[in-house]
Every structure is written in structure tokens, then in C-alpha cells.
Amino acid sequence: MITIETISAHVHAGQRITSDEALFLFRFNDLLAIGELAALANERKNGTNVYFNVNRHINPTNVCVNRCAFCAFSRTSGEDGAYTLALDEICKRAHEAERDGATEVHIVGGLHPDLAFEFYEETLRAIRSTAPRLHIKAFTAVEIEYFSRIAGLTVEKVFERLISAGLGSMPGGGAEILVEEVRQKICPEKISGSRWLEIIRLAHRAGLKSNATMLYGHVESTADRVAHMEMLRTLQDETGGFQAFIPLAFQAENSDLKLDIKGTSGIDDLKTLAIARVYLDNFDHIKAYWIMLGEKIAQVSLAFGVNDLDGTVVEEKIGHDAGAQSPQSMTKEGIIRLIRKAGKVPVERDTLYHPIRSY
Ligand code: V47
Ligand code: SF4
């Protein structure tokens, strides 16, 4: 029989917990008991260090052929509010980022019906020459699959060309919930969960590190969340290419998903992060994306197994178009203060988790 005591014994002994045990934790009400286990699992991996990076997000276009039901960011071509940044503007933002001390640009966008694959290669090349010190973390598995379709190239070839143009690693978006029945409800046009996993497998084989996200707090069940994490844990056993797991709290405003709830609760946010820390024993980092969580829950999550607070971001569109109440960006000093006040040691890192400086 599964009890909190048997799970606790596994965690204390450094053993992996099962999917049934993770599900038990989702249905268990003692948040602090779960948090304690997560804090222990995290402390073993990361001590008291909490990572952040100085980065800037750039979303080259919000025009997207997919129009996922949860996404308030995307537009159809020609619709009010649709935009596509010129290459010059993208380079200007990358240049400003480098000038202001960023070490990373994070680039994701919609699946544009008219832009050619060469535009994305050119974007990488142009950033590399304008801001050579920046690491370029770009394109979700969903975009990579789209590039392979529009260019008529294999996914392997797409990776080869993007890496040669300057791609350094991949963010974790597009995973949503990998369970097919859920995808049919929230993003029927998007690549399947198994295709997402396959593209990431190929990315890792090509030598790229990536993250993995989970969009939660909409139509999915807690069993779906566990199934999602199980798929990630299995792939990580095979490739070891994931760096961070990032649960993304659903922002409900302006979304086409007709739900009774208007977003996640603080308890659910903390529980989800803590269970992820305990269950994903082969992931080094659990990231609290403060943009979706709000700064206060993100800070409290540092006592619930989280060891990464993402970055300065500078300009955020995906969550804010969907009603996120957090600011658009945080200063480096703001992030450092937030981590210190949680009794942890702030460590600025680069994209690949090499420490740059402790504060
Ligand atoms: O894939 C879209 C999500 C993702 C909403 O890898 C929404 O370091 C909440 O992946 N409410 C893109 N989420 C963002 C992303 C990300 C963010 C920060 C860091 C990293 C990383 C990756 O945003 C999409 C989708 O899952 N999203 N709409 C919404 N209404
Ligand atoms: Fe397009 Fe991504 Fe938004 Fe889906 S989540 S509509 S793929 S931009």
C-alpha cells in the first residue's frame, strides 16, 4: 500500500518513486510534507544554490497557423495585432541584450505561413554576428518540425543547418501535456506528444541540450500530469539531454478554452513543482517561471524543491497576452534579492548551467 511514509522512505534512501506514488502525492493534502521531500531531493542535487540567468526573450512573430485553444499570443495572418519583426529589429534587441549584460537570448514564435526556413537561419547568423557573446536558445520542437515540413528537409538536417548558423540549445515549449486525448482538446493542430518526444530525442542526439515544460491547470487531470512527467523521465533516462523541467501555470484570460476556473491556485503551483522535484530524479533543475507564477509564489517555491528562477526576460508576450499579472521583466538585483530573502545563495549561470558568479 502507498502511504506518505513509504514514499518518504524511498526519497530518504535516494530511490526513484513510481508514477502511482506521484499520483498519490497529487491527491495528498499535506503540502508541507510533500515540500519537505522535495526540499531534501533538491538539496542533495543543488545544496543551497539557486540559479538565475540574465536573458532576453524575443518572439519574432505571433502569426501562427496552429491557433492552439489555450494560446492568447497567436494571431492569424492579417488579423488585428498580428506582427512580424524585421531582422534589423531582432538584431537591435539582441544587441541591447548583450550590451546590458545578458548571456542568452530566448527566441520562440508562431508558425508563420509565409516565412521560409532560410529566414530562421539568417536570424541566427545575424544575431551571431551582431551579438557574438550571446548564447542562442531558440525554437521549440513544434517549430523544428514545422521547419522540416516547409523546407522539405529531415529533422536531422534542420538541426545540422541551425547549429551551423548559431543555434546553441532549445527551450522546452510546445510540450503542453503530452497525453494525446488532452492535446486533442487544447491543441489539435499541434504535433503529437510522441512526435514532440521524437524531435527532442533527435535534438539531444545532435548534441543540443533542451528543457521540458508542462502546461498545467486547464483540462488535464493529475494522472495526465504524471503521465506527462513519466514520458519525460523515460526519455531523459535514454538521452540525458534535458536540463530543466518547467511547469507553466495556465493563464486563462483571452484564451479560447472555456473553463470555470481562472488559473491555478498557489497550492497547486507549489505541489506541482514539489512533486516534479521528487519524481524527476534524473533532471538536475526544476525551474519556477516567475512570469506565470507571480514573483511571490516563485519565491516561496524555493522552499519546495525549486532551484532555478529563470531570468530577467525583459519583454514577455506569451503569458501577458493571456493576462499574467507579473511584471514584464525583473532586474538582476530584483532576482538576487528575492533569492537571498528565501535564505538561498543566488548564482548567476549561463544557459548550460556553468556558474558565472555567486552573490
Ligand atoms: O509552449 C502558451 C505556454 C510556452 C499560455 O525553456 C502558456 O527555458 C500559460 O516554453 N498560459 C512557451 N502558458 C514558453 C516556454 C518557456 C518559457 C520560459 C522558459 C522556457 C525555457 C520555456 O508557453 C508554450 C505554451 O506551453 N503558453 N499560452 C498560457 N495562456
Ligand atoms: Fe502557435 Fe505556439 Fe500559440 Fe500554439 S502555442 S498557437 S503553436 S504560438
Short mmCIF file of N, CA and C in Angstrom, two decimals, residues 186-266:
data_model
loop_
_atom_site.label_atom_id
_atom_site.label_comp_id
_atom_site.label_asym_id
_atom_site.label_seq_id
_atom_site.Cartn_x
_atom_site.Cartn_y
_atom_site.Cartn_z
N ILE A 186 -6.88 20.71 -26.42
CA ILE A 186 -6.28 22.05 -26.25
C ILE A 186 -5.43 22.52 -27.43
N CYS A 187 -4.95 21.58 -28.22
CA CYS A 187 -4.09 21.99 -29.35
C CYS A 187 -4.12 20.94 -30.46
N PRO A 188 -5.31 20.73 -31.06
CA PRO A 188 -5.46 19.63 -32.02
C PRO A 188 -4.57 19.76 -33.26
N GLU A 189 -4.16 20.98 -33.58
CA GLU A 189 -3.33 21.16 -34.79
C GLU A 189 -1.85 20.92 -34.52
N LYS A 190 -1.52 20.88 -33.27
CA LYS A 190 -0.09 20.78 -32.92
C LYS A 190 0.43 19.37 -33.12
N ILE A 191 1.74 19.21 -33.32
CA ILE A 191 2.32 17.87 -33.43
C ILE A 191 1.94 17.03 -32.20
N SER A 192 1.92 15.71 -32.41
CA SER A 192 1.50 14.82 -31.32
C SER A 192 2.55 14.82 -30.22
N GLY A 193 2.17 14.29 -29.08
CA GLY A 193 3.11 14.17 -27.98
C GLY A 193 4.27 13.27 -28.35
N SER A 194 3.99 12.18 -29.06
CA SER A 194 5.09 11.27 -29.39
C SER A 194 6.04 11.90 -30.40
N ARG A 195 5.50 12.74 -31.29
CA ARG A 195 6.37 13.45 -32.23
C ARG A 195 7.22 14.49 -31.50
N TRP A 196 6.64 15.17 -30.51
CA TRP A 196 7.42 16.13 -29.71
C TRP A 196 8.62 15.42 -29.08
N LEU A 197 8.33 14.25 -28.49
CA LEU A 197 9.41 13.49 -27.84
C LEU A 197 10.47 13.06 -28.85
N GLU A 198 10.01 12.65 -30.05
CA GLU A 198 10.95 12.19 -31.08
C GLU A 198 11.87 13.34 -31.54
N ILE A 199 11.28 14.53 -31.72
CA ILE A 199 12.09 15.68 -32.15
C ILE A 199 13.14 16.01 -31.07
N ILE A 200 12.72 15.95 -29.82
CA ILE A 200 13.66 16.25 -28.73
C ILE A 200 14.75 15.17 -28.67
N ARG A 201 14.35 13.92 -28.90
CA ARG A 201 15.35 12.84 -28.93
C ARG A 201 16.41 13.17 -30.00
N LEU A 202 15.95 13.60 -31.17
CA LEU A 202 16.87 13.93 -32.27
C LEU A 202 17.72 15.15 -31.92
N ALA A 203 17.13 16.12 -31.21
CA ALA A 203 17.90 17.30 -30.77
C ALA A 203 19.03 16.86 -29.85
N HIS A 204 18.70 16.02 -28.89
CA HIS A 204 19.72 15.56 -27.94
C HIS A 204 20.80 14.76 -28.68
N ARG A 205 20.37 13.95 -29.64
CA ARG A 205 21.36 13.18 -30.41
C ARG A 205 22.27 14.10 -31.23
N ALA A 206 21.71 15.25 -31.64
CA ALA A 206 22.51 16.21 -32.41
C ALA A 206 23.43 17.01 -31.49
N GLY A 207 23.34 16.74 -30.19
CA GLY A 207 24.25 17.40 -29.24
C GLY A 207 23.67 18.63 -28.58
N LEU A 208 22.38 18.90 -28.82
CA LEU A 208 21.75 20.08 -28.20
C LEU A 208 21.16 19.71 -26.85
N LYS A 209 21.30 20.58 -25.88
CA LYS A 209 20.57 20.44 -24.63
C LYS A 209 19.22 21.12 -24.80
N SER A 210 18.22 20.67 -24.04
CA SER A 210 16.92 21.34 -24.10
C SER A 210 16.30 21.34 -22.72
N ASN A 211 15.20 22.07 -22.59
CA ASN A 211 14.37 22.00 -21.40
C ASN A 211 13.09 21.25 -21.74
N ALA A 212 12.26 21.03 -20.74
CA ALA A 212 10.94 20.45 -20.97
C ALA A 212 9.94 21.22 -20.14
N THR A 213 8.83 21.62 -20.74
CA THR A 213 7.79 22.34 -19.99
C THR A 213 6.58 21.42 -19.78
N MET A 214 5.65 21.89 -18.96
CA MET A 214 4.34 21.22 -18.82
C MET A 214 3.32 22.33 -18.56
N LEU A 215 2.40 22.50 -19.47
CA LEU A 215 1.33 23.49 -19.29
C LEU A 215 0.23 22.83 -18.46
N TYR A 216 -0.01 23.34 -17.25
CA TYR A 216 -0.96 22.68 -16.35
C TYR A 216 -2.01 23.66 -15.84
N GLY A 217 -3.11 23.08 -15.35
CA GLY A 217 -4.16 23.93 -14.76
C GLY A 217 -5.26 24.26 -15.75
N HIS A 218 -5.47 23.40 -16.73
CA HIS A 218 -6.58 23.61 -17.69
C HIS A 218 -7.49 22.39 -17.67
N VAL A 219 -7.53 21.59 -18.74
CA VAL A 219 -8.48 20.47 -18.76
C VAL A 219 -7.85 19.15 -18.30
N GLU A 220 -6.55 19.16 -18.03
CA GLU A 220 -5.86 17.89 -17.74
C GLU A 220 -6.17 17.40 -16.33
N SER A 221 -6.02 16.08 -16.12
CA SER A 221 -6.16 15.52 -14.77
C SER A 221 -4.77 15.40 -14.15
N THR A 222 -4.73 15.12 -12.86
CA THR A 222 -3.41 14.93 -12.24
C THR A 222 -2.75 13.66 -12.81
N ALA A 223 -3.57 12.68 -13.21
CA ALA A 223 -3.00 11.47 -13.84
C ALA A 223 -2.32 11.84 -15.17
N ASP A 224 -2.90 12.81 -15.89
CA ASP A 224 -2.26 13.27 -17.14
C ASP A 224 -0.91 13.94 -16.84
N ARG A 225 -0.86 14.70 -15.76
CA ARG A 225 0.41 15.35 -15.41
C ARG A 225 1.48 14.30 -15.11
N VAL A 226 1.08 13.26 -14.39
CA VAL A 226 2.05 12.22 -14.05
C VAL A 226 2.47 11.48 -15.33
N ALA A 227 1.52 11.20 -16.21
CA ALA A 227 1.85 10.51 -17.46
C ALA A 227 2.83 11.36 -18.28
N HIS A 228 2.59 12.67 -18.29
CA HIS A 228 3.48 13.60 -18.99
C HIS A 228 4.91 13.50 -18.43
N MET A 229 5.00 13.56 -17.12
CA MET A 229 6.33 13.53 -16.50
C MET A 229 6.99 12.16 -16.68
N GLU A 230 6.16 11.11 -16.73
CA GLU A 230 6.73 9.77 -16.94
C GLU A 230 7.40 9.68 -18.31
N MET A 231 6.75 10.26 -19.33
CA MET A 231 7.34 10.24 -20.67
C MET A 231 8.67 10.99 -20.69
N LEU A 232 8.70 12.10 -19.97
CA LEU A 232 9.95 12.89 -19.94
C LEU A 232 11.05 12.14 -19.18
N ARG A 233 10.67 11.52 -18.08
CA ARG A 233 11.67 10.81 -17.28
C ARG A 233 12.28 9.65 -18.08
N THR A 234 11.40 8.97 -18.85
CA THR A 234 11.87 7.85 -19.66
C THR A 234 12.83 8.33 -20.75
N LEU A 235 12.49 9.43 -21.42
CA LEU A 235 13.39 9.95 -22.46
C LEU A 235 14.70 10.44 -21.84
N GLN A 236 14.60 11.05 -20.68
CA GLN A 236 15.82 11.54 -20.02
C GLN A 236 16.74 10.38 -19.64
N ASP A 237 16.16 9.24 -19.25
CA ASP A 237 17.00 8.06 -18.97
C ASP A 237 17.79 7.67 -20.21
N GLU A 238 17.15 7.87 -21.37
CA GLU A 238 17.80 7.45 -22.62
C GLU A 238 18.86 8.46 -23.09
N THR A 239 18.53 9.76 -23.05
CA THR A 239 19.42 10.76 -23.68
C THR A 239 20.22 11.61 -22.70
N GLY A 240 19.68 11.87 -21.53
CA GLY A 240 20.34 12.77 -20.57
C GLY A 240 20.43 14.21 -21.08
N GLY A 241 19.63 14.57 -22.09
CA GLY A 241 19.77 15.89 -22.72
C GLY A 241 18.91 17.00 -22.14
N PHE A 242 18.03 16.66 -21.20
CA PHE A 242 17.20 17.72 -20.58
C PHE A 242 17.98 18.41 -19.47
N GLN A 243 17.86 19.72 -19.43
CA GLN A 243 18.48 20.46 -18.32
C GLN A 243 17.45 20.74 -17.23
N ALA A 244 16.39 21.48 -17.58
CA ALA A 244 15.41 21.88 -16.56
C ALA A 244 14.01 21.44 -16.94
N PHE A 245 13.22 21.15 -15.90
CA PHE A 245 11.79 20.93 -16.08
C PHE A 245 11.08 22.19 -15.60
N ILE A 246 10.13 22.67 -16.42
CA ILE A 246 9.49 23.96 -16.13
C ILE A 246 7.97 23.81 -16.22
N PRO A 247 7.29 23.65 -15.09
CA PRO A 247 5.82 23.65 -15.14
C PRO A 247 5.32 25.07 -15.44
N LEU A 248 4.44 25.20 -16.41
CA LEU A 248 3.90 26.52 -16.78
C LEU A 248 2.45 26.60 -16.32
N ALA A 249 2.18 27.49 -15.37
CA ALA A 249 0.81 27.64 -14.84
C ALA A 249 -0.06 28.32 -15.91
N PHE A 250 -1.15 27.70 -16.25
CA PHE A 250 -2.03 28.22 -17.30
C PHE A 250 -2.60 29.59 -16.93
N GLN A 251 -2.50 30.54 -17.86
CA GLN A 251 -3.09 31.89 -17.71
C GLN A 251 -4.34 31.92 -18.59
N ALA A 252 -5.47 32.19 -17.96
CA ALA A 252 -6.74 31.89 -18.65
C ALA A 252 -7.36 33.02 -19.46
N GLU A 253 -6.88 34.26 -19.28
CA GLU A 253 -7.54 35.38 -19.97
C GLU A 253 -7.31 35.32 -21.47
N ASN A 254 -8.30 35.74 -22.23
CA ASN A 254 -8.21 35.82 -23.70
C ASN A 254 -7.98 34.47 -24.37
N SER A 255 -8.21 33.39 -23.64
CA SER A 255 -7.98 32.08 -24.23
C SER A 255 -9.31 31.55 -24.75
N ASP A 256 -9.25 30.67 -25.75
CA ASP A 256 -10.48 30.09 -26.28
C ASP A 256 -10.95 28.89 -25.46
N LEU A 257 -10.16 28.49 -24.47
CA LEU A 257 -10.59 27.36 -23.64
C LEU A 257 -11.67 27.86 -22.69
N LYS A 258 -12.84 27.30 -22.77
CA LYS A 258 -13.93 27.76 -21.90
C LYS A 258 -13.90 26.95 -20.60
N LEU A 259 -13.32 27.55 -19.57
CA LEU A 259 -13.16 26.83 -18.30
C LEU A 259 -13.85 27.60 -17.19
N ASP A 260 -14.25 26.88 -16.13
CA ASP A 260 -14.84 27.54 -14.98
C ASP A 260 -13.77 28.24 -14.15
N ILE A 261 -12.60 27.61 -14.11
CA ILE A 261 -11.53 28.18 -13.29
C ILE A 261 -10.79 29.27 -14.05
N LYS A 262 -10.24 30.18 -13.29
CA LYS A 262 -9.48 31.28 -13.91
C LYS A 262 -8.02 31.17 -13.49
N GLY A 263 -7.41 30.07 -13.78
CA GLY A 263 -5.99 29.91 -13.44
C GLY A 263 -5.77 28.96 -12.28
N THR A 264 -4.51 28.72 -11.98
CA THR A 264 -4.15 27.73 -10.97
C THR A 264 -4.17 28.37 -9.58
N SER A 265 -4.19 27.51 -8.54
CA SER A 265 -4.09 28.04 -7.17
C SER A 265 -2.64 27.95 -6.72
N GLY A 266 -2.32 28.74 -5.69
CA GLY A 266 -0.96 28.71 -5.16
C GLY A 266 -0.59 27.33 -4.64
#
